[in-house]
Short mmCIF file of C-alpha atoms in Angstrom, two decimals:
data_model
loop_
_atom_site.label_atom_id
_atom_site.label_comp_id
_atom_site.label_asym_id
_atom_site.label_seq_id
_atom_site.Cartn_x
_atom_site.Cartn_y
_atom_site.Cartn_z
CA MET A 1236 2.75 -46.33 -2.18
CA GLY A 1237 2.51 -46.76 -6.19
CA SER A 1238 4.36 -49.21 -7.93
CA SER A 1239 8.17 -50.21 -7.13
CA LEU A 1240 10.56 -48.26 -9.25
CA PRO A 1241 13.47 -50.25 -10.46
CA GLY A 1242 16.92 -48.74 -10.25
CA HIS A 1243 20.41 -49.84 -10.41
CA LYS A 1244 22.70 -49.44 -7.50
CA LEU A 1245 25.72 -48.43 -9.56
CA VAL A 1246 23.98 -45.33 -10.96
CA LEU A 1247 22.27 -44.65 -7.64
CA ARG A 1248 25.35 -44.72 -5.56
CA SER A 1249 27.32 -42.69 -7.80
CA THR A 1250 24.81 -39.73 -8.03
CA SER A 1251 22.80 -39.62 -4.66
CA GLU A 1252 24.93 -39.42 -1.30
CA TRP A 1253 21.45 -40.50 0.29
CA PHE A 1254 21.01 -43.72 -1.70
CA ARG A 1255 25.05 -44.26 -1.50
CA THR A 1256 24.49 -44.41 2.61
CA LYS A 1257 21.40 -46.54 2.11
CA ILE A 1258 22.65 -48.88 -0.15
CA ASP A 1259 26.07 -49.35 1.86
CA ARG A 1260 23.91 -49.87 4.83
CA TRP A 1261 21.35 -52.41 3.95
CA ALA A 1262 23.09 -54.34 0.76
CA GLY A 1263 23.88 -57.20 3.30
CA GLU A 1264 20.62 -57.73 4.55
CA ALA A 1265 19.33 -58.49 0.89
CA ALA A 1266 19.97 -62.11 0.79
CA LYS A 1267 17.40 -62.33 3.88
CA VAL A 1268 14.46 -61.20 1.76
CA GLY A 1269 15.22 -63.91 -1.27
CA GLY A 1270 17.81 -61.93 -3.24
CA THR A 1271 21.39 -62.59 -4.03
CA ASP A 1272 24.59 -60.83 -4.06
CA GLY A 1273 21.93 -57.53 -3.14
CA LEU A 1274 19.47 -57.91 -6.27
CA GLY A 1275 16.66 -58.03 -4.04
CA LEU A 1276 17.66 -54.71 -2.09
CA GLU A 1277 14.56 -52.73 -1.50
CA LEU A 1278 14.86 -49.05 -0.35
CA ARG A 1279 12.16 -46.97 0.59
CA VAL A 1280 12.11 -43.08 0.29
CA SER A 1281 9.67 -41.42 2.91
CA LEU A 1282 7.34 -38.75 1.79
CA ASN A 1283 5.23 -36.13 3.55
CA SER A 1284 2.18 -36.98 1.70
CA GLU A 1285 1.32 -38.69 -1.67
CA GLU A 1286 1.40 -35.57 -3.63
CA GLU A 1287 4.97 -35.84 -3.53
CA GLU A 1288 5.54 -38.80 -5.09
CA PRO A 1289 5.67 -37.45 -8.71
CA ALA A 1290 8.53 -35.29 -7.74
CA ALA A 1291 10.70 -37.87 -6.04
CA ARG A 1292 10.09 -40.12 -8.84
CA ALA A 1293 11.56 -37.13 -11.11
CA ALA A 1294 14.34 -36.26 -8.86
CA ILE A 1295 15.30 -40.09 -9.11
CA GLY A 1296 14.90 -39.97 -13.09
CA PHE A 1297 17.35 -37.03 -12.94
CA ALA A 1298 19.83 -39.42 -12.00
CA TYR A 1299 19.44 -40.95 -14.82
CA THR A 1300 18.73 -38.69 -17.49
CA GLY A 1301 20.33 -35.47 -16.21
CA ARG A 1302 16.95 -33.49 -17.24
CA VAL A 1303 14.38 -31.82 -14.89
CA GLN A 1304 11.07 -33.34 -15.71
CA ALA A 1305 8.63 -30.50 -14.80
CA GLY A 1306 6.10 -28.76 -16.94
CA SER A 1307 6.00 -25.78 -14.55
CA ILE A 1308 7.94 -23.51 -11.93
CA ARG A 1309 5.98 -25.27 -9.21
CA GLU A 1310 6.79 -28.75 -10.33
CA ALA A 1311 10.50 -27.64 -10.69
CA LEU A 1312 10.21 -26.63 -6.86
CA GLU A 1313 8.91 -29.99 -5.98
CA VAL A 1314 11.30 -31.58 -7.85
CA ARG A 1315 13.95 -29.31 -6.33
CA ARG A 1316 12.95 -30.41 -2.59
CA GLN A 1317 12.86 -33.89 -3.31
CA ALA A 1318 16.65 -33.70 -4.91
CA ALA A 1319 17.93 -31.70 -1.88
CA TYR A 1320 16.53 -34.52 0.06
CA LEU A 1321 17.93 -37.15 -1.80
CA GLN A 1322 21.04 -35.38 -2.20
CA VAL A 1323 20.87 -36.23 -6.13
CA GLU A 1324 24.25 -34.70 -7.36
CA GLY A 1325 23.44 -31.60 -9.66
CA GLY A 1326 19.86 -31.93 -9.06
CA VAL A 1327 19.36 -28.63 -7.12
CA GLU A 1328 21.25 -26.67 -9.58
CA ALA A 1329 19.32 -28.21 -12.82
CA CYS A 1330 15.84 -27.23 -11.04
CA ASP A 1331 17.44 -23.89 -10.10
CA GLU A 1332 18.61 -23.19 -13.92
CA PHE A 1333 15.04 -24.56 -15.01
CA ILE A 1334 13.39 -21.68 -12.90
CA ARG A 1335 15.70 -19.05 -13.62
CA GLY A 1336 15.34 -19.78 -17.45
CA ARG A 1337 11.61 -19.43 -17.38
CA LEU A 1338 11.73 -16.19 -15.45
CA GLN A 1339 14.49 -14.69 -17.80
CA ALA A 1340 12.56 -15.83 -20.93
CA ALA A 1341 9.31 -14.35 -19.67
CA SER A 1342 10.94 -11.08 -18.52
CA GLY A 1343 12.74 -10.60 -21.93
CA SER A 1344 9.95 -11.19 -23.93
CA SER A 1345 7.82 -8.35 -22.40
CA SER A 1346 6.70 -5.82 -24.92
CA ASN A 1347 8.45 -2.43 -24.29
CA GLY A 1348 9.01 -3.85 -20.55
CA ARG A 1349 5.44 -3.00 -20.14
CA ALA A 1350 3.54 -5.66 -18.01
CA HIS A 1351 0.84 -7.51 -20.14
CA ASP A 1352 -2.76 -7.95 -19.70
CA GLY A 1353 -2.99 -11.41 -20.68
CA THR A 1354 -4.85 -14.49 -19.42
CA ASP A 1355 -1.93 -16.70 -18.94
CA GLN A 1356 -0.38 -16.95 -15.71
CA PRO A 1357 3.10 -15.14 -15.76
CA PRO A 1358 6.17 -17.22 -14.35
CA VAL A 1359 7.25 -14.50 -11.77
CA LEU A 1360 3.61 -14.42 -10.45
CA GLU A 1361 3.70 -18.34 -10.24
CA PHE A 1362 7.13 -18.39 -8.82
CA PHE A 1363 5.81 -16.10 -5.72
CA GLU A 1364 2.57 -18.22 -5.22
CA CYS A 1365 4.90 -21.18 -4.58
CA VAL A 1366 6.61 -19.64 -1.25
CA ALA A 1367 5.88 -22.50 0.88
CA LEU A 1368 8.25 -24.42 -1.29
CA PHE A 1369 11.09 -22.19 -0.67
CA PRO A 1370 13.80 -23.72 0.83
CA ASP A 1371 15.39 -22.10 4.18
CA PRO A 1372 17.98 -19.54 3.15
CA ALA A 1373 20.32 -20.33 5.87
CA GLU A 1374 20.13 -24.17 4.65
CA GLU A 1375 20.45 -23.51 1.15
CA PRO A 1376 22.08 -20.06 0.49
CA SER A 1377 22.10 -21.15 -3.20
CA PHE A 1378 18.52 -20.16 -3.54
CA ALA A 1379 19.41 -16.63 -3.24
CA ALA A 1380 20.00 -16.41 -7.03
CA VAL A 1381 16.98 -17.54 -7.82
CA LEU A 1382 15.08 -15.32 -5.53
CA ALA A 1383 17.08 -12.48 -6.95
CA CYS A 1384 16.08 -13.45 -10.55
CA ALA A 1385 12.76 -13.70 -9.63
CA LYS A 1386 13.03 -10.36 -8.13
CA GLN A 1387 14.33 -8.96 -11.09
CA ALA A 1388 11.31 -10.27 -13.44
CA LEU A 1389 9.01 -8.64 -11.02
CA VAL A 1390 9.43 -4.84 -12.50
CA PRO A 1391 9.40 -5.77 -15.98
CA HIS A 1392 5.66 -7.27 -15.27
CA PHE A 1393 4.43 -4.62 -12.88
CA HIS A 1394 6.81 -1.82 -14.54
CA ASP A 1395 5.25 1.11 -12.30
CA ALA A 1396 3.19 2.35 -9.19
CA LEU A 1397 0.65 3.97 -11.56
CA ALA A 1398 0.43 0.99 -13.91
CA VAL A 1399 -0.78 -1.43 -10.91
CA LEU A 1400 -2.98 1.19 -9.65
CA ASN A 1401 -4.82 1.98 -12.82
CA SER A 1402 -5.19 -1.64 -14.40
CA SER A 1403 -7.89 -4.15 -12.65
CA HIS A 1404 -5.72 -6.77 -14.02
CA LEU A 1405 -2.64 -5.87 -12.57
CA ARG A 1406 -4.09 -4.95 -9.04
CA LYS A 1407 -5.63 -8.01 -8.74
CA GLN A 1408 -2.37 -9.80 -9.26
CA LEU A 1409 -1.05 -7.43 -6.97
CA LEU A 1410 -2.94 -8.01 -4.02
CA ALA A 1411 -2.53 -12.05 -4.66
CA MET A 1412 0.98 -11.50 -4.02
CA PRO A 1413 2.72 -12.69 -0.76
CA ALA A 1414 4.40 -10.07 1.48
CA VAL A 1415 7.97 -11.26 -0.05
CA ALA A 1416 6.89 -10.34 -3.49
CA VAL A 1417 5.49 -6.93 -2.42
CA GLU A 1418 8.88 -6.47 -0.51
CA ALA A 1419 10.98 -7.35 -3.52
CA LEU A 1420 8.78 -4.79 -5.69
CA LEU A 1421 8.88 -1.77 -2.96
CA GLU A 1422 12.86 -2.11 -2.85
CA ALA A 1423 13.54 -2.34 -6.45
CA GLU A 1424 15.25 0.78 -7.80
CA ALA A 1425 13.97 0.33 -11.24
CA PHE A 1426 10.31 0.28 -9.95
CA GLY A 1427 8.80 3.77 -11.20
CA THR A 1428 6.18 6.02 -9.63
CA ASP A 1429 4.85 9.38 -10.29
CA THR A 1430 5.41 10.46 -6.94
CA GLU A 1431 6.28 8.55 -3.47
CA ALA A 1432 2.64 9.06 -2.41
CA SER A 1433 1.48 6.75 -5.27
CA VAL A 1434 4.07 3.91 -3.71
CA LEU A 1435 2.46 4.64 -0.21
CA LEU A 1436 -0.79 4.17 -1.87
CA LEU A 1437 0.43 0.93 -3.49
CA LEU A 1438 1.12 -0.47 -0.32
CA ALA A 1439 -1.99 0.73 1.53
CA THR A 1440 -4.10 -0.95 -1.02
CA TRP A 1441 -2.29 -4.22 -0.58
CA MET A 1442 -2.27 -4.10 3.23
CA GLU A 1443 -5.85 -3.31 3.01
CA ALA A 1444 -6.37 -6.74 1.39
CA ASN A 1445 -3.80 -8.54 3.28
CA PHE A 1446 -3.56 -7.45 6.48
CA ASP A 1447 -4.76 -10.49 8.13
CA ARG A 1448 -2.17 -12.65 6.57
CA THR A 1449 0.59 -10.70 7.87
CA GLU A 1450 2.32 -10.15 11.13
CA ALA A 1451 3.71 -7.02 12.50
CA PRO A 1452 7.27 -7.84 11.66
CA THR A 1453 6.08 -7.98 8.02
CA ARG A 1454 4.29 -5.01 8.27
CA LYS A 1455 7.15 -3.05 9.63
CA ARG A 1456 9.79 -4.20 6.90
CA LEU A 1457 7.20 -3.17 3.92
CA CYS A 1458 6.52 -0.03 5.44
CA ARG A 1459 10.23 0.88 5.91
CA LEU A 1460 10.27 0.74 2.16
CA VAL A 1461 8.53 3.82 1.46
CA ARG A 1462 10.77 6.44 1.37
CA LEU A 1463 8.58 9.12 3.29
CA VAL A 1464 10.70 12.33 3.10
CA GLN A 1465 9.69 12.52 -0.83
CA LEU A 1466 6.09 12.57 0.10
CA ASP A 1467 4.21 15.85 -0.88
CA ARG A 1468 3.00 18.17 1.32
CA THR A 1469 -0.72 17.11 1.41
CA TYR A 1470 0.56 13.26 2.25
CA LEU A 1471 2.97 15.05 4.94
CA SER A 1472 0.14 16.94 6.58
CA CYS A 1473 -2.62 14.73 5.95
CA VAL A 1474 -2.15 11.13 5.41
CA LEU A 1475 0.98 10.79 7.58
CA PRO A 1476 -0.34 11.98 10.62
CA ALA A 1477 -3.72 10.19 10.28
CA LEU A 1478 -1.39 6.90 9.64
CA ALA A 1479 0.54 7.95 13.06
CA ALA A 1480 -2.79 8.44 14.84
CA ALA A 1481 -4.34 5.18 13.88
CA PHE A 1482 -0.85 3.24 15.00
CA SER A 1483 -0.75 5.10 18.36
CA THR A 1484 -4.53 4.68 18.93
CA CYS A 1485 -5.21 0.90 17.78
CA ALA A 1486 -1.99 -0.73 17.89
CA ALA A 1487 -3.00 -2.39 21.08
CA GLY A 1488 -5.94 -4.19 19.59
CA ASP A 1489 -3.84 -4.86 16.28
CA LEU A 1490 -6.54 -3.31 14.45
CA THR A 1491 -6.33 -2.92 10.38
CA CYS A 1492 -6.03 0.78 10.61
CA ALA A 1493 -2.69 -0.06 12.72
CA TRP A 1494 -0.62 -1.20 9.78
CA PHE A 1495 1.60 1.84 9.59
CA PRO A 1496 4.18 1.39 12.74
CA ILE A 1497 5.12 5.16 13.14
CA GLY A 1498 4.70 7.55 15.94
CA PHE A 1499 3.68 10.91 16.21
CA MET A 1500 6.83 12.51 17.16
CA GLU A 1501 8.85 10.67 14.29
CA ALA A 1502 5.82 11.46 11.66
CA ALA A 1503 6.65 15.47 12.68
CA PHE A 1504 10.37 14.87 12.40
CA ILE A 1505 9.83 13.51 9.02
CA THR A 1506 7.57 16.37 7.82
CA ASN A 1507 10.09 19.04 9.40
CA LEU A 1508 13.22 17.29 7.54
CA SER A 1509 11.43 17.20 4.38
CA PHE A 1510 10.22 20.77 3.91
CA THR A 1511 13.49 21.81 5.25
CA THR A 1512 15.33 19.88 2.46
CA HIS A 1513 12.94 21.25 -0.16
CA LEU A 1514 13.88 24.76 1.22
CA ALA A 1515 17.38 24.24 1.13
CA SER A 1516 17.38 23.25 -2.34
CA LEU A 1517 15.91 26.68 -3.55
CA PRO A 1518 18.32 29.36 -4.47
CA ASN A 1519 20.12 31.60 -2.06
CA SER A 1520 18.93 29.38 0.70
CA GLU A 1521 22.32 28.95 2.88
CA ALA A 1522 20.24 29.59 6.31
CA HIS A 1523 18.04 26.59 5.14
CA LYS A 1524 20.66 24.37 4.17
CA VAL A 1525 22.46 25.03 7.78
CA ALA A 1526 19.12 24.12 9.44
CA ARG A 1527 18.81 21.15 7.57
CA GLU A 1528 22.22 19.93 8.88
CA GLU A 1529 21.37 20.85 12.34
CA LEU A 1530 18.07 19.17 12.12
CA SER A 1531 19.58 15.84 10.70
CA ALA A 1532 22.21 15.74 13.54
CA ALA A 1533 19.38 16.17 16.19
CA GLY A 1534 17.63 13.41 14.85
CA GLU A 1535 20.64 10.88 14.34
CA ASN A 1536 20.33 10.10 18.16
CA LYS A 1537 16.68 9.27 17.92
CA TYR A 1538 15.63 7.85 14.63
CA ASP A 1539 17.43 5.42 12.00
CA LEU A 1540 18.46 7.81 9.25
CA THR A 1541 19.63 5.15 7.09
CA SER A 1542 16.16 3.91 6.44
CA PRO A 1543 14.43 4.44 3.24
CA TRP A 1544 12.11 6.46 5.22
CA TYR A 1545 14.74 9.13 5.01
CA SER A 1546 16.24 8.48 1.34
CA PHE A 1547 15.84 11.19 -0.95
CA ALA A 1548 17.08 9.25 -3.94
CA ALA A 1549 14.20 9.49 -6.39
CA ARG A 1550 12.40 6.36 -7.98
CA PRO A 1551 12.14 6.53 -12.03
CA GLN A 1552 9.70 8.94 -13.13
CA CYS A 1553 6.86 6.72 -14.75
CA VAL A 1554 4.99 9.39 -16.27
CA PRO A 1555 6.69 10.61 -19.75
CA ASP A 1556 7.22 14.44 -20.58
CA VAL A 1557 4.10 13.97 -23.53
CA GLY A 1558 2.31 12.59 -20.71
CA THR A 1559 0.08 9.38 -20.14
CA THR A 1560 -3.27 9.28 -21.17
CA TYR A 1561 -6.10 7.41 -19.74
CA GLY A 1562 -9.41 6.99 -21.78
CA TRP A 1563 -12.77 6.96 -20.25
CA SER A 1564 -16.73 6.74 -21.34
CA ILE A 1565 -20.11 7.25 -20.41
CA SER A 1566 -22.57 5.04 -22.20
CA GLU A 1567 -25.44 6.87 -23.71
CA GLN A 1568 -27.63 4.46 -21.62
CA GLU A 1569 -26.25 5.75 -18.40
CA LEU A 1570 -26.47 9.45 -19.80
CA LYS A 1571 -30.25 9.13 -20.78
CA GLU A 1572 -30.96 7.28 -17.31
CA ALA A 1573 -29.43 10.64 -15.44
CA LEU A 1574 -31.06 13.15 -17.78
CA GLU A 1575 -34.58 11.44 -17.27
CA ALA A 1576 -34.25 11.11 -13.51
CA ALA A 1577 -36.23 13.65 -11.56
CA GLY A 1578 -34.75 17.00 -10.34
CA ASP A 1579 -33.33 20.12 -11.67
CA GLU A 1580 -29.63 19.22 -11.24
CA ILE A 1581 -27.88 16.22 -12.84
CA LEU A 1582 -24.31 14.84 -11.58
CA LEU A 1583 -22.92 12.30 -13.80
CA GLU A 1584 -19.66 10.45 -13.14
CA VAL A 1585 -17.34 8.73 -15.12
CA SER A 1586 -18.25 4.96 -14.73
CA GLN A 1587 -15.12 3.34 -16.45
CA PHE A 1588 -11.82 3.95 -17.79
CA GLN A 1589 -10.26 1.76 -20.41
CA ALA A 1590 -8.38 -0.36 -17.75
CA GLY A 1591 -11.37 -1.29 -15.96
CA MET A 1592 -11.01 1.02 -13.46
CA PRO A 1593 -13.57 3.77 -12.18
CA TYR A 1594 -10.95 6.14 -11.61
CA VAL A 1595 -7.55 7.02 -12.27
CA ALA A 1596 -4.79 6.89 -9.39
CA ALA A 1597 -2.23 9.46 -9.35
CA ARG A 1598 -0.34 11.74 -6.68
CA GLY A 1599 -1.70 9.01 -3.98
CA PHE A 1600 -5.20 9.85 -4.73
CA LEU A 1601 -8.35 9.08 -6.74
CA TRP A 1602 -9.56 11.03 -9.82
CA ARG A 1603 -12.48 10.95 -11.69
CA PRO A 1604 -14.27 13.32 -13.98
CA ARG A 1605 -17.67 14.53 -13.44
CA ILE A 1606 -20.11 16.30 -15.71
CA TYR A 1607 -22.62 18.77 -14.05
CA ILE A 1608 -25.82 19.67 -15.57
CA GLU A 1609 -28.67 22.11 -14.77
CA ARG A 1610 -32.16 21.04 -16.78
CA GLY A 1611 -32.40 23.45 -19.41
CA ALA A 1612 -28.78 25.03 -19.32
CA SER A 1613 -27.24 25.42 -22.44
CA ALA A 1614 -24.33 24.05 -21.35
CA ALA A 1615 -22.83 21.37 -18.98
CA GLY A 1616 -19.73 21.58 -16.54
CA LEU A 1617 -16.99 19.48 -16.35
CA PHE A 1618 -15.18 18.79 -13.22
CA LEU A 1619 -12.17 16.81 -11.79
CA SER A 1620 -12.95 15.15 -8.47
CA CYS A 1621 -10.55 14.03 -6.19
CA ARG A 1622 -11.06 11.10 -3.50
CA THR A 1623 -9.30 9.51 -0.50
CA PRO A 1624 -8.63 5.87 -1.30
CA SER A 1625 -10.82 3.49 0.95
CA ALA A 1626 -7.21 2.20 2.33
CA TYR A 1627 -7.03 5.63 4.19
CA GLN A 1628 -10.57 5.83 5.53
CA MET A 1629 -10.15 4.75 8.87
CA PRO A 1630 -13.50 3.97 10.88
CA GLU A 1631 -11.91 3.33 14.14
CA LEU A 1632 -10.26 6.36 14.58
CA ASP A 1633 -12.57 9.47 15.10
CA GLY A 1634 -15.70 8.04 13.74
CA GLY A 1635 -13.83 7.84 10.06
CA GLU A 1636 -13.53 11.87 10.00
CA GLN A 1637 -12.64 12.56 6.21
CA MET A 1638 -9.33 13.99 5.80
CA ALA A 1639 -9.29 17.82 5.28
CA GLY A 1640 -6.74 19.19 2.85
CA VAL A 1641 -6.40 20.10 -0.76
CA ALA A 1642 -4.40 18.44 -3.71
CA CYS A 1643 -3.07 19.10 -7.15
CA LEU A 1644 -2.86 17.28 -10.42
CA ASP A 1645 -1.05 18.31 -13.48
CA ALA A 1646 -3.35 17.24 -15.98
CA TYR A 1647 -6.01 17.73 -19.10
CA LEU A 1648 -9.66 16.61 -18.87
CA THR A 1649 -10.61 16.15 -22.50
CA VAL A 1650 -14.35 15.60 -23.75
CA HIS A 1651 -14.00 14.54 -27.50
CA SER A 1652 -16.22 16.04 -30.10
CA TRP A 1653 -17.14 14.06 -33.66
CA GLU A 1654 -17.92 15.15 -37.00
CA ASP A 1655 -19.46 12.48 -39.56
CA GLY A 1656 -17.54 9.70 -37.94
CA ALA A 1657 -14.01 11.64 -37.25
CA ARG A 1658 -12.87 13.39 -34.27
CA GLU A 1659 -12.87 16.91 -34.56
CA ASP A 1660 -12.42 19.70 -31.86
CA ASP A 1661 -12.02 18.48 -28.15
CA ILE A 1662 -12.95 20.36 -25.00
CA VAL A 1663 -9.80 20.46 -22.99
CA GLN A 1664 -9.69 21.55 -19.37
CA ASP A 1665 -6.45 22.32 -17.68
CA PHE A 1666 -5.15 21.60 -14.46
CA ASP A 1667 -1.85 22.60 -12.90
CA VAL A 1668 -0.34 23.20 -9.57
CA PHE A 1669 -2.31 26.30 -9.06
CA SER A 1670 -5.56 24.38 -9.39
CA GLN A 1671 -5.76 23.40 -5.68
CA ILE A 1672 -8.59 20.52 -5.36
CA CYS A 1673 -10.31 20.03 -1.77
CA ILE A 1674 -10.11 16.31 -0.99
CA GLY A 1675 -13.24 14.83 -1.27
CA ARG A 1676 -14.76 17.95 -3.60
CA SER A 1677 -14.15 18.71 -7.47
CA LEU A 1678 -13.13 21.50 -9.39
CA GLY A 1679 -14.07 22.54 -12.79
CA ILE A 1680 -16.06 25.07 -15.14
CA ASP A 1681 -19.98 25.34 -14.93
CA ASP A 1682 -20.24 26.24 -18.74
CA MET A 1683 -17.58 24.04 -20.31
CA LEU A 1684 -19.84 22.07 -22.55
CA PRO A 1685 -21.96 23.95 -24.79
CA LEU A 1686 -25.13 22.01 -25.76
CA LEU A 1687 -27.49 22.24 -28.68
CA GLN A 1688 -30.24 24.40 -28.63
CA PRO A 1689 -33.91 23.43 -29.82
CA ALA A 1690 -33.32 25.50 -33.20
CA GLU A 1691 -30.27 23.40 -33.66
CA MET A 1692 -32.10 19.75 -33.05
CA ALA A 1693 -34.23 19.64 -36.12
CA GLY A 1694 -37.25 18.69 -33.92
CA ASN A 1695 -35.27 15.61 -32.43
CA ARG A 1696 -37.12 15.62 -28.82
CA SER A 1697 -34.75 12.69 -27.61
CA PRO A 1698 -33.27 13.96 -24.09
CA LEU A 1699 -29.62 12.70 -25.73
CA ALA A 1700 -30.28 15.24 -28.83
CA VAL A 1701 -28.63 18.26 -27.01
CA TRP A 1702 -25.40 16.60 -26.82
CA GLY A 1703 -24.86 15.97 -30.64
CA SER A 1704 -21.46 15.89 -31.49
CA TYR A 1705 -20.46 14.78 -28.09
CA LEU A 1706 -21.78 11.23 -28.63
CA HIS A 1707 -20.46 8.68 -30.71
CA GLY A 1708 -20.06 4.95 -31.06
CA GLY A 1709 -23.07 4.84 -28.05
CA LYS A 1710 -21.25 6.79 -25.79
CA LEU A 1711 -19.62 9.93 -24.35
CA SER A 1712 -16.05 9.84 -24.16
CA GLY A 1713 -12.90 11.55 -23.42
CA SER A 1714 -9.54 11.14 -21.84
CA LEU A 1715 -7.47 12.49 -18.81
CA LYS A 1716 -3.86 12.92 -19.70
CA LEU A 1717 -1.41 12.90 -16.71
CA LEU A 1718 1.91 14.85 -16.95
CA PRO A 1719 4.95 14.60 -14.68
CA PRO A 1720 5.11 16.70 -11.73
CA LEU A 1721 7.80 18.52 -13.28
CA ARG A 1722 5.18 21.51 -14.00
CA ALA A 1723 4.06 21.16 -10.66
CA ALA A 1724 7.31 21.50 -9.03
CA ALA A 1725 8.31 24.38 -11.12
CA GLY A 1726 4.97 26.29 -10.08
CA ALA A 1727 5.81 25.61 -6.70
CA VAL A 1728 9.32 27.01 -6.84
CA ALA A 1729 8.02 30.30 -8.76
CA ALA A 1730 5.51 30.43 -6.04
CA GLN A 1731 8.13 30.87 -3.37
#
């Protein structure tokens, strides 16, 4: 296909084993096709499709120029495949160096290591989009270095579990990644989180969208990367049993709910080991330390205690001591429509956080501010709701029954107040380890937000007038500030 590519036997023989073999075999036949001294020799390179022609020409061109003619990682991988097939000396290595250079440059330019939300395709995601072009590691072990470089570039892009779960842009990128990339992210020691529950939620979110593109061995390999013994009490008592029940009940039908391969007894053992280990870490707990050793010994013959499921090595904490703040807002139009609706009770939920999500994911659950208003009341209520992620809602199991449990979040929920265009006093509600919130419900204070009274509104009859200083820039705004689990852990120890 295409026009003939002129070449020189001297160059091709000295740079390609494939061409050297062909030339030595067919040079003597050149005279039969009108050439002399082999000048009329024509060699044909077999391709799988027309799309491979540019890469094959570029691989041959490398023999002359020593340069990789590629404008992207995908093109470099295509040239690499042809260079390997044609056995062009130095071609594979040059393509590998080209790819590593692109990955390292992008990783090094990330601001403070944070993932960027730009519209350009990051090189590391482009690389993992080309899984079909990856060589067989058994045949080309040198590609392992390229794969390792790509894996290292994943963490600077995604950074941590909360960054992914709370950004619509990064979440979309995660869902589009192949299993090999998700595996690399979860096994990276530098990948941070607030708690291991968020890591499990991240995997559950990806699996919800990609179950049909995975097979049982792949799902098992991915699930094994979650450090189950580090899950908190709520996850160990609610989420893990639900996953085990789903797998035991639905696995034969290979249904979506059966994605996490764990049995009832091993889930119970992990829960027991986690609780016993926690008790053994407390002061004056010699008896619990002995119990932990005996429990581990009992499980060694039944379970693979070398698996990450049983790893107590903590991932990097992604929430700094000063906290991570997520801004939220409710537009005046949304507020007005709610106030004008029929009924004496009004419940208004935050519609959007700054990163484009309708909630904040933390500690493995979804958290969302709520404002509750009784018509004619002098104050509005401020609440924080806790919801189960859709990835854990299993309609195939018990009719989709909701989990019954409580969760806690160490956080400050804030509503902004304004005066003459400047932020003034904020209304702040404090949540800590003792603020137990039932899953599927909310916790707060009924009269948290004082509203203007008729005498203070100077005759303004607008339904929004009572909100006075809370409104600014066409919206009611605030923030949810997450704190690291340290305060919650300290409270749990003090409560023992």
